[in-house]
Amino acid sequence: MAEKYTDFSAFYAFYLTEHSNKICRQLHFLGSSLVILSIVTFIVTGHAVYLLAAPICGYGFAWIGHFVFEKNRPASFKQPLFSLMGDWVMYWQLLIGKISFSQQDDVRKA
């Protein structure tokens, strides 16, 4: 990623191109789901270890998806805030079916 984005919508179009691999998207979705579960479990139990688990799950699964399957560097290394926003926008769009876990043409739809 050579360009530094100042507009989230332009960044998100780029972000989706960096997440075209089916397994990478699945790992992002799994990691984000575990983040939600960790936070809810913390709220219910009050055990802080679940707050520590949240970023480990979120970044751990995502980075495995990038380094092993997508074969690129996560955008969070250069634009962490937009990347975090992109994670949750992609999560929501996957959840509601606006984008697919397996199709690479989602860049045009999102």
Coordinates of C-alpha atoms in Angstrom, one line a residue:
M1 CA 0.0 0.0 0.0
A2 CA 1.9 3.0 -1.2
E3 CA -0.9 5.5 -1.0
K4 CA -2.0 7.0 2.4
Y5 CA -5.7 7.3 2.2
T6 CA -7.6 10.2 3.8
D7 CA -11.1 9.1 2.7
F8 CA -12.5 5.9 4.2
S9 CA -14.6 5.0 1.2
A10 CA -11.5 5.1 -1.1
F11 CA -9.6 3.1 1.5
Y12 CA -12.4 0.5 1.8
A13 CA -12.3 -0.2 -1.9
F14 CA -8.6 -0.9 -1.6
Y15 CA -9.2 -2.8 1.6
L16 CA -11.5 -5.3 -0.2
T17 CA -8.9 -5.9 -2.8
E18 CA -6.5 -6.9 0.0
H19 CA -9.1 -9.4 1.2
S20 CA -10.0 -11.3 -1.9
N21 CA -9.0 -14.7 -0.7
K22 CA -11.9 -16.8 0.6
I23 CA -10.0 -18.3 3.6
C24 CA -8.6 -14.8 4.5
R25 CA -12.2 -13.5 4.7
Q26 CA -13.3 -16.5 6.7
L27 CA -10.5 -16.0 9.2
H28 CA -11.3 -12.3 9.5
F29 CA -14.9 -13.2 10.2
L30 CA -14.0 -15.9 12.7
G31 CA -11.6 -13.6 14.5
S32 CA -14.1 -10.7 14.7
S33 CA -16.8 -13.1 15.9
L34 CA -14.4 -14.2 18.7
V35 CA -13.7 -10.6 19.6
I36 CA -17.4 -10.0 20.1
L37 CA -17.7 -13.2 22.1
S38 CA -14.7 -12.2 24.2
I39 CA -16.2 -8.8 25.0
V40 CA -19.6 -10.3 25.9
T41 CA -17.9 -12.9 28.1
F42 CA -16.0 -10.2 29.8
I43 CA -19.2 -8.2 30.5
V44 CA -20.9 -11.3 31.9
T45 CA -18.0 -12.7 34.0
G46 CA -16.0 -9.6 34.8
H47 CA -12.8 -11.6 34.1
A48 CA -10.3 -9.3 32.4
V49 CA -8.5 -12.1 30.6
Y50 CA -11.4 -12.0 28.1
L51 CA -10.4 -8.4 27.2
L52 CA -6.9 -9.6 26.6
A53 CA -8.2 -12.4 24.4
A54 CA -10.2 -10.0 22.1
P55 CA -7.3 -8.4 20.2
I56 CA -5.3 -11.6 20.1
C57 CA -8.3 -13.3 18.4
G58 CA -9.0 -10.4 16.1
Y59 CA -5.5 -9.7 14.9
G60 CA -4.3 -13.3 15.2
F61 CA -6.8 -14.8 12.8
A62 CA -6.6 -11.8 10.5
W63 CA -2.8 -11.9 10.3
I64 CA -2.8 -15.6 9.6
G65 CA -5.2 -14.9 6.8
H66 CA -2.9 -12.3 5.3
F67 CA 0.5 -13.9 5.7
V68 CA -0.5 -17.5 4.9
F69 CA -3.4 -17.2 2.4
E70 CA -3.6 -13.7 1.0
K71 CA 0.2 -13.4 0.9
N72 CA 0.2 -9.6 1.7
R73 CA 0.8 -7.3 4.6
P74 CA -2.2 -6.3 6.7
A75 CA -3.3 -2.7 6.1
S76 CA -3.4 -2.2 9.9
F77 CA 0.4 -1.8 9.7
K78 CA 0.1 1.5 7.7
Q79 CA -3.4 2.7 8.4
P80 CA -4.6 1.2 11.7
L81 CA -7.8 3.2 12.2
F82 CA -9.1 2.8 8.7
S83 CA -8.2 -0.8 8.8
L84 CA -10.1 -1.4 12.1
M85 CA -13.1 0.4 10.6
G86 CA -12.7 -1.7 7.4
D87 CA -12.7 -4.9 9.5
W88 CA -16.1 -4.1 11.0
V89 CA -17.6 -2.8 7.8
M90 CA -16.5 -6.0 6.0
Y91 CA -17.8 -8.1 9.0
W92 CA -21.2 -6.5 8.8
Q93 CA -21.4 -6.8 5.0
L94 CA -20.4 -10.5 5.2
L95 CA -23.0 -11.0 7.9
I96 CA -25.9 -9.5 6.0
G97 CA -24.8 -11.0 2.6
K98 CA -23.8 -7.7 0.9
I99 CA -20.5 -9.2 0.1
S100 CA -19.5 -12.9 -0.2
F101 CA -17.0 -15.0 1.5
S102 CA -15.9 -16.4 -1.8
Q103 CA -16.4 -13.9 -4.6
Q104 CA -13.6 -11.6 -5.7
D105 CA -15.9 -9.1 -7.5
D106 CA -17.2 -7.7 -4.3
V107 CA -15.1 -4.6 -4.7
R108 CA -17.6 -3.3 -7.2
K109 CA -20.6 -4.1 -5.0
A110 CA -19.5 -2.6 -1.7

